[in-house]
mmCIF file of C-alpha atoms and ligand atoms in Angstrom:
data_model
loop_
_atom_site.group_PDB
_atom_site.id
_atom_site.type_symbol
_atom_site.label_atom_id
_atom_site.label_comp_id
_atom_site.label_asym_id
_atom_site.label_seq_id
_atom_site.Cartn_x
_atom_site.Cartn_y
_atom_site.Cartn_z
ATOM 1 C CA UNK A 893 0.000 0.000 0.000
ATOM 2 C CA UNK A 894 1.010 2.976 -1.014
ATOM 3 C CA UNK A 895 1.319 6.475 1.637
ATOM 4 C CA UNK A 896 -1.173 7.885 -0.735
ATOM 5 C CA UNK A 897 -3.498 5.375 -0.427
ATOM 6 C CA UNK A 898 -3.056 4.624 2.904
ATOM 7 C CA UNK A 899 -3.742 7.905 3.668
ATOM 8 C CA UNK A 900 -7.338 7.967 1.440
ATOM 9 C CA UNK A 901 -8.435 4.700 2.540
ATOM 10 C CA UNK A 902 -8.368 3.597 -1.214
ATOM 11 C CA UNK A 903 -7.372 -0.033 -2.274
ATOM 12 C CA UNK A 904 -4.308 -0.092 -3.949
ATOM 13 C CA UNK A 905 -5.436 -2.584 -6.728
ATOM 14 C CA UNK A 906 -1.361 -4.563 -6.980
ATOM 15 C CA UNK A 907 -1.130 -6.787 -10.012
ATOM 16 C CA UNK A 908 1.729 -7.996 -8.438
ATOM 17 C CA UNK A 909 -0.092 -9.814 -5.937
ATOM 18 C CA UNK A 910 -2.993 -11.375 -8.040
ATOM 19 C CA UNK A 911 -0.576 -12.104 -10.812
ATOM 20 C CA UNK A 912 1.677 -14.136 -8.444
ATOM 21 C CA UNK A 913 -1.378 -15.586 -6.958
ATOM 22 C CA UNK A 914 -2.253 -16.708 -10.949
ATOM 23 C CA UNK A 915 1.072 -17.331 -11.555
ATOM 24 C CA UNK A 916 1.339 -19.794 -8.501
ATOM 25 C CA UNK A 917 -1.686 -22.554 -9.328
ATOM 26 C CA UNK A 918 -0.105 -22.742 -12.639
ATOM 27 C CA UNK A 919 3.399 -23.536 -11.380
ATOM 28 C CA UNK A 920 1.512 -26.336 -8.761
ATOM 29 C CA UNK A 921 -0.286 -27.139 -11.991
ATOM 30 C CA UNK A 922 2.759 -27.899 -14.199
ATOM 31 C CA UNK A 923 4.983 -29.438 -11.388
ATOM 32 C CA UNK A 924 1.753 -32.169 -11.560
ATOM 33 C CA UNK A 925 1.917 -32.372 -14.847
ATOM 34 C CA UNK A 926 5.781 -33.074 -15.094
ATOM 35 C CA UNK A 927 5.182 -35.501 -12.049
ATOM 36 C CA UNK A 928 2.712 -37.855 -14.040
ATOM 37 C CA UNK A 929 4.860 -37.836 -16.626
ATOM 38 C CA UNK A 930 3.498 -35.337 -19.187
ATOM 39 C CA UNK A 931 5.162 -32.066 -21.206
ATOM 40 C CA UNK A 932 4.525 -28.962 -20.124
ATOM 41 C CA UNK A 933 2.360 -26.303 -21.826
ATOM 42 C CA UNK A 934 4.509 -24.645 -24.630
ATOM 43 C CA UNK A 935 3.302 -21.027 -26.347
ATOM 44 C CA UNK A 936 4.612 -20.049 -29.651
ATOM 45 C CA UNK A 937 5.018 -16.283 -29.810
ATOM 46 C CA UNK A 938 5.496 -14.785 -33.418
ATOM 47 C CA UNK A 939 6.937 -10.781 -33.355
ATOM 48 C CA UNK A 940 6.858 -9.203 -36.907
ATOM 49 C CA UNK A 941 9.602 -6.216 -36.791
ATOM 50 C CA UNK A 942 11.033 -4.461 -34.022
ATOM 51 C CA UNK A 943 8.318 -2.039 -32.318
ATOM 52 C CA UNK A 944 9.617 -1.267 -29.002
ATOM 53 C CA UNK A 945 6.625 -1.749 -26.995
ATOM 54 C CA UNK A 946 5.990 -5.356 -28.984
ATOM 55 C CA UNK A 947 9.607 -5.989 -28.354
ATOM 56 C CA UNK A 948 9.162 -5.222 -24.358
ATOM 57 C CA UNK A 949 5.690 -7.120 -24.621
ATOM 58 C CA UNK A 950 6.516 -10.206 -25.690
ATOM 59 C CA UNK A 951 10.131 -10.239 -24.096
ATOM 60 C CA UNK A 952 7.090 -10.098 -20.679
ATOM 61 C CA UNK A 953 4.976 -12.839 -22.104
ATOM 62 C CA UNK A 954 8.557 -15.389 -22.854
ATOM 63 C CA UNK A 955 10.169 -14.440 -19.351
ATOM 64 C CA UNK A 956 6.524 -15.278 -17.599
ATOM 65 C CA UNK A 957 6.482 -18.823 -19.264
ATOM 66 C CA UNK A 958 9.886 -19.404 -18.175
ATOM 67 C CA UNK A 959 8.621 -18.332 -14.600
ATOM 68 C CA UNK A 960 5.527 -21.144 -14.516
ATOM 69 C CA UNK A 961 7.181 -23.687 -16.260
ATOM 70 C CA UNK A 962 6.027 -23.423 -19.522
ATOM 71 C CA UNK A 963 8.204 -23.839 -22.565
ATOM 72 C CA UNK A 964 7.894 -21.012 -25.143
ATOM 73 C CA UNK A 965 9.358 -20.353 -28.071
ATOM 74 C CA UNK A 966 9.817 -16.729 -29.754
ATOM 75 C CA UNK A 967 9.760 -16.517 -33.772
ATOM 76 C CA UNK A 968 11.430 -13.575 -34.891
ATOM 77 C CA UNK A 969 10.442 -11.352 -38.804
ATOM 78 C CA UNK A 970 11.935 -8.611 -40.015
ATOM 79 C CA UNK A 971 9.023 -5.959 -41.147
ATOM 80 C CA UNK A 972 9.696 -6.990 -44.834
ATOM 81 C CA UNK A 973 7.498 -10.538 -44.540
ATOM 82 C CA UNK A 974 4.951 -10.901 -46.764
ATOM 83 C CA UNK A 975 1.867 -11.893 -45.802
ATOM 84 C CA UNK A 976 1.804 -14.953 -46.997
ATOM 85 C CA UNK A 977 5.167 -16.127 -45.769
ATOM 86 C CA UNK A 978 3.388 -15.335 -42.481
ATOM 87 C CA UNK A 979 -0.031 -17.363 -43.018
ATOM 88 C CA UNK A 980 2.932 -20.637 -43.795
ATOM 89 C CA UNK A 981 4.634 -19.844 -40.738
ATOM 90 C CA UNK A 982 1.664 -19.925 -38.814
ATOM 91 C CA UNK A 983 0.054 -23.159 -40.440
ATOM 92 C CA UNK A 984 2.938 -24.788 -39.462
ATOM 93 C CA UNK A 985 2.583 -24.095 -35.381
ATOM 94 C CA UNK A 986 -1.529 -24.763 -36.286
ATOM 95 C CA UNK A 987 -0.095 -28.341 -37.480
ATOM 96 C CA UNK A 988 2.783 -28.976 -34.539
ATOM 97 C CA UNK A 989 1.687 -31.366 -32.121
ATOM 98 C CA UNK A 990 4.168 -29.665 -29.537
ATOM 99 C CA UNK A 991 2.494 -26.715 -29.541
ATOM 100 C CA UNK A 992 -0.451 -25.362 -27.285
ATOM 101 C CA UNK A 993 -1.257 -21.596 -28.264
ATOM 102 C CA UNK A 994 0.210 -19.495 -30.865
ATOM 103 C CA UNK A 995 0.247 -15.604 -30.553
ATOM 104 C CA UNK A 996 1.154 -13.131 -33.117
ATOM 105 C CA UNK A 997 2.218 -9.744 -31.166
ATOM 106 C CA UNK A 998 -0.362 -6.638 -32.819
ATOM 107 C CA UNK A 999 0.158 -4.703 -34.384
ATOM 108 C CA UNK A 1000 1.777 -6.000 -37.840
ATOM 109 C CA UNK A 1001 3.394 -4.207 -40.773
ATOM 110 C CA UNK A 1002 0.841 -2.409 -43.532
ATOM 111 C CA UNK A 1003 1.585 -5.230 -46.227
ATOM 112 C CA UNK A 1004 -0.075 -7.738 -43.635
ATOM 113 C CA UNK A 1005 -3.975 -8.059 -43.099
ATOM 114 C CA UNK A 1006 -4.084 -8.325 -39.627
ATOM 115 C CA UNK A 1007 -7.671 -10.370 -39.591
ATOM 116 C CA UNK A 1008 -6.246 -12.577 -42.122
ATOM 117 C CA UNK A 1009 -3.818 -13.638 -39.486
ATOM 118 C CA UNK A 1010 -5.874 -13.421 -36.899
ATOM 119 C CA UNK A 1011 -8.432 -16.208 -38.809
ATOM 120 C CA UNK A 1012 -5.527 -18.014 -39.760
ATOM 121 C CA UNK A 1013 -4.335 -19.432 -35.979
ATOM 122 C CA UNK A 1014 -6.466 -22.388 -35.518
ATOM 123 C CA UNK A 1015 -9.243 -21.486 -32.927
ATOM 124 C CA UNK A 1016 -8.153 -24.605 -30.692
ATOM 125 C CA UNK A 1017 -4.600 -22.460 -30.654
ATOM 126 C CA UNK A 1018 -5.955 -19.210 -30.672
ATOM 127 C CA UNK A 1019 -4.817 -17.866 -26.783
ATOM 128 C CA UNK A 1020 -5.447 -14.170 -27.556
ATOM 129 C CA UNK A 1021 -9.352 -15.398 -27.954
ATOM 130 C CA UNK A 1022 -9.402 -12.892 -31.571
ATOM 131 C CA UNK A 1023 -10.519 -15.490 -33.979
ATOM 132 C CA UNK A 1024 -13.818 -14.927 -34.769
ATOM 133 C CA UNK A 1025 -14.995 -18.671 -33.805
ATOM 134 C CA UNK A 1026 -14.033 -17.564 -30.112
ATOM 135 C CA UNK A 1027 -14.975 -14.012 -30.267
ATOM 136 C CA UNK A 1028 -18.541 -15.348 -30.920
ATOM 137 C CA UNK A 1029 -18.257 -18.468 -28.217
ATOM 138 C CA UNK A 1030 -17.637 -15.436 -25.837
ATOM 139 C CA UNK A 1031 -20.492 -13.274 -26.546
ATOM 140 C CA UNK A 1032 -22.741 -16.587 -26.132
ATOM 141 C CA UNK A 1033 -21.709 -17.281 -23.008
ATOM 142 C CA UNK A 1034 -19.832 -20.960 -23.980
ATOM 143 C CA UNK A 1035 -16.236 -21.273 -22.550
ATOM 144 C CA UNK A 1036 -13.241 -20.506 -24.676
ATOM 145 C CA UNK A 1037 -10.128 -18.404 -25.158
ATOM 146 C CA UNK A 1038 -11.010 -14.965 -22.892
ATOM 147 C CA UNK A 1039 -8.753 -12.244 -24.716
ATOM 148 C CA UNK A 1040 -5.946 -12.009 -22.158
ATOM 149 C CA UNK A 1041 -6.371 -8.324 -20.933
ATOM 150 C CA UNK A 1042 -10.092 -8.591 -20.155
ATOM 151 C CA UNK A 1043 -9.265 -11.972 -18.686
ATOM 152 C CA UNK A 1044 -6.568 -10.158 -16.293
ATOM 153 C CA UNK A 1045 -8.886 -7.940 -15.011
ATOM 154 C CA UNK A 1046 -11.672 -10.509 -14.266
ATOM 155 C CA UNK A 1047 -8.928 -12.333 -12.300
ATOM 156 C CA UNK A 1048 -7.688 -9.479 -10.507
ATOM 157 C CA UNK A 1049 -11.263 -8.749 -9.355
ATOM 158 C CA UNK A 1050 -11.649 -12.492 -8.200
ATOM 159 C CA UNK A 1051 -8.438 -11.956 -6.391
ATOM 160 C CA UNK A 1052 -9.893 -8.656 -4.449
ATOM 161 C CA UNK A 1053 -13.323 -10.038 -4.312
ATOM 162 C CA UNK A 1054 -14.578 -7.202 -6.046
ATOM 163 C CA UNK A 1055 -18.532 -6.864 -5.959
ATOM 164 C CA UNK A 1056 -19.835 -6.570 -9.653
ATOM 165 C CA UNK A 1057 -23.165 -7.947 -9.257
ATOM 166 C CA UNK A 1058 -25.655 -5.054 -10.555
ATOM 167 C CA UNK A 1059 -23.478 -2.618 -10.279
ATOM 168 C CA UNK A 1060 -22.989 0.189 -13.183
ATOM 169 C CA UNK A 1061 -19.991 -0.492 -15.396
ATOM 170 C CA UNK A 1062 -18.464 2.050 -18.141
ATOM 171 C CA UNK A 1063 -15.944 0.662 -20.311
ATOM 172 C CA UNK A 1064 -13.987 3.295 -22.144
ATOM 173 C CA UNK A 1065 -12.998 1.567 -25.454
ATOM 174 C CA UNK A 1066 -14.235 -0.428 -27.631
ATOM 175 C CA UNK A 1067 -11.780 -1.973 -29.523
ATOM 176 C CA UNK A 1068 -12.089 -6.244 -29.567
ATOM 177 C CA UNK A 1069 -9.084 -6.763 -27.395
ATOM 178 C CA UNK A 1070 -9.704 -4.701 -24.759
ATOM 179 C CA UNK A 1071 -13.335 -3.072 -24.533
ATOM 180 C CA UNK A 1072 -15.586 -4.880 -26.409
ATOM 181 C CA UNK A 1073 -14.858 -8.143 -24.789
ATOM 182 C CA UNK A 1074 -14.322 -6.312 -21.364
ATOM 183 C CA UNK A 1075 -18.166 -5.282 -21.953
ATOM 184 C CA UNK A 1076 -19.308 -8.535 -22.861
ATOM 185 C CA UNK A 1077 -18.014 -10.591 -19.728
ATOM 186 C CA UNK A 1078 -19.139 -7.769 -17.153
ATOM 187 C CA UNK A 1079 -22.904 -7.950 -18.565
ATOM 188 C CA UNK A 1080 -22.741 -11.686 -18.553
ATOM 189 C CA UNK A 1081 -24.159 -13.845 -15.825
ATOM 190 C CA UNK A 1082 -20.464 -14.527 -14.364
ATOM 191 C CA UNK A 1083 -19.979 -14.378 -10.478
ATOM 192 C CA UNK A 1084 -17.832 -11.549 -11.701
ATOM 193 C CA UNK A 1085 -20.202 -10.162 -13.662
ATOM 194 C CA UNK A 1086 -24.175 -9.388 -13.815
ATOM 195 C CA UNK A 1087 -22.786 -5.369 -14.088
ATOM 196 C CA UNK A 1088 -25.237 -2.631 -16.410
ATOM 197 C CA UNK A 1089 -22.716 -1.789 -18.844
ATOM 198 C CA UNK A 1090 -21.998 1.577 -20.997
ATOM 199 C CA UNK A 1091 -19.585 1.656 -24.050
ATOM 200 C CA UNK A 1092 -17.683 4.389 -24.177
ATOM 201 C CA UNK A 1093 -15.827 5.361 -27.522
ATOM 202 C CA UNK A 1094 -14.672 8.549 -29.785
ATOM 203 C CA UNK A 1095 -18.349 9.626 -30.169
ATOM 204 C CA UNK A 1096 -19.623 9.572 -27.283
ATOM 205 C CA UNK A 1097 -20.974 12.481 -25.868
ATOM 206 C CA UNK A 1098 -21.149 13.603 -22.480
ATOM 207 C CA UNK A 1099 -18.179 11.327 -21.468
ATOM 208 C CA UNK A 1100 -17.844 13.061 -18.074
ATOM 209 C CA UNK A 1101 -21.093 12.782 -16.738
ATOM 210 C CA UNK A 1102 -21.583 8.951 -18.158
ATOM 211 C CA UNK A 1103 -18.250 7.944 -15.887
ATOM 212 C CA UNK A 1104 -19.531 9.988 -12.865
ATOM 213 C CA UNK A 1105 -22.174 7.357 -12.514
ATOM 214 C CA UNK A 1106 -20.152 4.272 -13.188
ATOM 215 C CA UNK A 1107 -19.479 1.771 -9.764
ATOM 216 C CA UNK A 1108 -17.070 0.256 -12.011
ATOM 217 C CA UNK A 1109 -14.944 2.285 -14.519
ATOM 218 C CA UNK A 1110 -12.347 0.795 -17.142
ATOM 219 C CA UNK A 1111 -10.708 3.105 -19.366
ATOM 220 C CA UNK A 1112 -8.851 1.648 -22.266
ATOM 221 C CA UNK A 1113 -8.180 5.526 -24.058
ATOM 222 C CA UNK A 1114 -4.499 5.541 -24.382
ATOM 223 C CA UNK A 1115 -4.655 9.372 -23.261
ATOM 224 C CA UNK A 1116 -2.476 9.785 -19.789
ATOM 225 C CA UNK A 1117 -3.946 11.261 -17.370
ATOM 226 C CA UNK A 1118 -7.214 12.116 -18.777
ATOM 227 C CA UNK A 1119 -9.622 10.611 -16.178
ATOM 228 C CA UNK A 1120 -9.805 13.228 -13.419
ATOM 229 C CA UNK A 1121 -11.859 12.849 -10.037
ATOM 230 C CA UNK A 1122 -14.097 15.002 -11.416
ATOM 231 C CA UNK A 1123 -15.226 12.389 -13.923
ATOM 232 C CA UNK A 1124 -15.398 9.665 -10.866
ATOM 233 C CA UNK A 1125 -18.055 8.725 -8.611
ATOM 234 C CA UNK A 1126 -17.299 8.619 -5.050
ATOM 235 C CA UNK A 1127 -16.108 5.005 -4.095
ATOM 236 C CA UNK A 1128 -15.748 4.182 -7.389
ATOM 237 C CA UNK A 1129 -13.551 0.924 -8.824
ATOM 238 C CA UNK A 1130 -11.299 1.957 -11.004
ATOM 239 C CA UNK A 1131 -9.325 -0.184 -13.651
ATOM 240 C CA UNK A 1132 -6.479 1.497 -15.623
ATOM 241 C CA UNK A 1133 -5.505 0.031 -19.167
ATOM 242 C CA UNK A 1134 -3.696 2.633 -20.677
ATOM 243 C CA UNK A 1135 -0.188 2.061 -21.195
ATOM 244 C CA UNK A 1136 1.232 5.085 -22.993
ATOM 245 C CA UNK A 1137 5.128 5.911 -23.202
ATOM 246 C CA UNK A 1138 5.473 9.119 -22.268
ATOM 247 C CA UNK A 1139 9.149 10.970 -22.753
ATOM 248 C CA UNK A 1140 10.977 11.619 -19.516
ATOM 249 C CA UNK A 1141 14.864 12.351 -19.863
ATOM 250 C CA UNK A 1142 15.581 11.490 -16.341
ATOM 251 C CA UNK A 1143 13.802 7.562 -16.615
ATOM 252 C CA UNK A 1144 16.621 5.126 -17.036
ATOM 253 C CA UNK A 1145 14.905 4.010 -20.817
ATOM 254 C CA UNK A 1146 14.200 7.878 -21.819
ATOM 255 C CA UNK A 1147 10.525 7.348 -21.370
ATOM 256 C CA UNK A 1148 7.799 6.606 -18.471
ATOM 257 C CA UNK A 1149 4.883 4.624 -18.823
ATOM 258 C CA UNK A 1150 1.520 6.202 -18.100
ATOM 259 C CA UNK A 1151 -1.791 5.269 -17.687
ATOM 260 C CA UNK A 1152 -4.847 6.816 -18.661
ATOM 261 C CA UNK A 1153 -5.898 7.571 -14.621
ATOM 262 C CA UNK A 1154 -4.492 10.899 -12.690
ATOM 263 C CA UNK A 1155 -3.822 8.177 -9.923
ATOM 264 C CA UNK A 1156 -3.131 10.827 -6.838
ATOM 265 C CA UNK A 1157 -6.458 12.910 -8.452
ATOM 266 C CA UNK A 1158 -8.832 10.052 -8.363
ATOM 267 C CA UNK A 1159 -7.196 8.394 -5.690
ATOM 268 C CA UNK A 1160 -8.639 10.791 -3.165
ATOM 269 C CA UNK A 1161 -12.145 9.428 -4.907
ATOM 270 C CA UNK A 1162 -12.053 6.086 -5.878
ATOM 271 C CA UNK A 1163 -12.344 3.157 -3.700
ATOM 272 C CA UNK A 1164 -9.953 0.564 -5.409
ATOM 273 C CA UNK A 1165 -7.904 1.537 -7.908
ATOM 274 C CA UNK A 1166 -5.161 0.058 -10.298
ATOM 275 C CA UNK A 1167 -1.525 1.727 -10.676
ATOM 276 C CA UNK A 1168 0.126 1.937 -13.968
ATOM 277 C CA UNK A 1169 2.808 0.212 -14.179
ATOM 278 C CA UNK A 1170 2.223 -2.834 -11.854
ATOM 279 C CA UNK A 1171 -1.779 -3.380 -12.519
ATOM 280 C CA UNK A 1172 -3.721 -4.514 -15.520
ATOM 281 C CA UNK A 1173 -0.350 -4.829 -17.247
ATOM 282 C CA UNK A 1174 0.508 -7.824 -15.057
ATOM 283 C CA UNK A 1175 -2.878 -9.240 -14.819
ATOM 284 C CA UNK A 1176 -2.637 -9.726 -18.992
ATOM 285 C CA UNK A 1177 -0.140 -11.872 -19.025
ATOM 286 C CA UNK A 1178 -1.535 -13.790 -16.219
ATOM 287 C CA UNK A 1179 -4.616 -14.587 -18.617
ATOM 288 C CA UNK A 1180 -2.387 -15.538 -21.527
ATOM 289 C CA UNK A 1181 -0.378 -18.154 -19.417
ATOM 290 C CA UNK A 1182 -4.208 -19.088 -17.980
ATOM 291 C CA UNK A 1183 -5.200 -19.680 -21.701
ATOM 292 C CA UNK A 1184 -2.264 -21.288 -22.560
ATOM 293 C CA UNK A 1185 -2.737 -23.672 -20.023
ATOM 294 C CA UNK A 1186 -6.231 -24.135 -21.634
ATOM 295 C CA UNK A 1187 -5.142 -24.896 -24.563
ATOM 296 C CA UNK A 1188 -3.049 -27.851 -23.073
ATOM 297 C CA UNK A 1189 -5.594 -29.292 -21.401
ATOM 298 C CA UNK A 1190 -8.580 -28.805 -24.113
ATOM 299 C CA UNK A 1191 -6.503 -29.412 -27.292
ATOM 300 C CA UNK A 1192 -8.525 -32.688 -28.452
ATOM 301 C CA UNK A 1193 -11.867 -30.723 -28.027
HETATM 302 N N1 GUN B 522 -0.956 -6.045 -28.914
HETATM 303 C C1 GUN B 522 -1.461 -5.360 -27.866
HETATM 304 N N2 GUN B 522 -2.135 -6.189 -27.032
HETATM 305 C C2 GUN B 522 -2.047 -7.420 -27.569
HETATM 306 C C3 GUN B 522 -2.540 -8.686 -27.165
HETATM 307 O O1 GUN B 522 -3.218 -8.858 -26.142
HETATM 308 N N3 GUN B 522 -2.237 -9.730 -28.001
HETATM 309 C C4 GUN B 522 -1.505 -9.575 -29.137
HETATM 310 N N4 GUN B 522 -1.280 -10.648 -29.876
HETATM 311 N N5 GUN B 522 -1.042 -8.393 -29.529
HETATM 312 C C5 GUN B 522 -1.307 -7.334 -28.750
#
């Protein structure tokens, strides 16, 4: 706990803790595995070019495997693949029996449709939950791949036994990895759930006044520091997603990252609230190692 939110009384939302908590059933999980005599999950993680966010990303997402026992393996393009080499490359993880989940780090060069790639991971593989097939077995209700950043934050509010039930949820965002299936599993009759959502997007109007009356408010913007406490409803929940570099001479790296929160502004409003770094960032890639572990144990389904 921070002194800052000591001092308002707010919960300090640590990804930290509820990703180790994640991270720790799935290393209990794999030592049982190994014990019985059986291979570990393995995730196949394909990076197109060298963004330096996608670079730090999936660097996260290799390292975390490592940490649970999973074997990973990173496939490296230069920015000049063509599509097609791509779609080959990926048919021939869809085909290997030794791997679980395949992920190709967004975003991808211009030459390079991303749907087409996206429709080209086989759905059983699929543990960023984008393929259409599992998109649509989401908004049904029927189990399958959660996209891992919604997924994170459903975890982290099992972890702090946050109450959804009938509350009033804004999403900010609607994009199909973040808001748009964020939306979909807080209206749905989950324990963590049963919420009265409100998408949020570039035309909304009245933005301020909508997130004044949201229990539950997660911004996906990508615009640091926009969310004042202004815009918050007293005792609020508050989950951050934006994860913008911002330049700062005197950070080690030449850059901070930001969310899209003013965290000592709505902390002195908000009941629970997420930092940036050390939140929602964590809590994704403790939903991709939960979906790669899914994709073990469901592969013959
Ligand atoms: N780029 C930003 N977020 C994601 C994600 O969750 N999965 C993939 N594959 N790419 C991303």
């Amino acid at each position: 706990m921070t002194a800052l939110s000591y001092f308002c009384k707010m919960k300090l939302l640590d990804g930290k803790l509820s990703s180790q908590a994640v991270k720790d059933d799935l290393i209990v999980q794999v030592k049982e595995l190994k014990q019985n005599g059986k291979r570990p999950p393995h995730l196949a993680c394909i990076l197109v070019g060298n963004n330096g966010a996608s670079e730090t990303y999936v660097a996260s997402k290799v390292k975390n495997c490592a940490e649970v026992g999973f074997q990973s393996t990173l496939i490296r393009y230069n920015d000049e693949i063509s599509e097609e080499e791509l779609l080959i490359a990926i048919n021939k993880l869809n085909n290997d029996e030794a791997v679980d989940g395949i992920l190709v780090q967004l975003p991808l060069p211009k030459q390079i449709s991303e749907q087409k790639v996206i429709e080209s991971i086989s759905p059983t593989k699929d543990v960023d939950g984008f393929h259409p097939i599992n998109a649509g077995k989401l908004v049904q209700g029927f189990p399958t791949f959660i996209p891992a950043t919604p997924y994170g934050m459903i975890l982290m509010f099992e972890y702090f036994d946050i109450d959804t039930k009938g509350k009033n949820a804004v999403v900010i965002g609607r994009s199909n990895i973040v808001g748009r299936p964020m939306s979909v599993l807080l209206s749905g009759n989950y324990k963590y759930g049963n919420c009265t959502v409100t998408i949020c997007h570039s035309h909304t109007k009245n933005l301020e006044e909508i997130c004044s009356k949201a229990d539950i408010l997660v911004t996906a913007i990508g615009n640091p520091g926009m969310i004042k406490a202004n815009m918050i409803k007293q005792g609020a929940v508050v989950i951050d997603v934006g994860i913008t570099r911002v330049e700062d001479a005197t950070a080690l790296r030449g850059f901070r990252i930001k969310g899209d929160v003013d965290f000592d502004d709505v902390a002195t409003k908000a009941s629970a609230l997420t930092p940036v770094p050390g939140g929602v960032g964590l809590m994704t890639i403790a939903g991709l190692l939960k979906n790669t572990m899914y994709a073990y144990l469901h592969k013959d389904q």
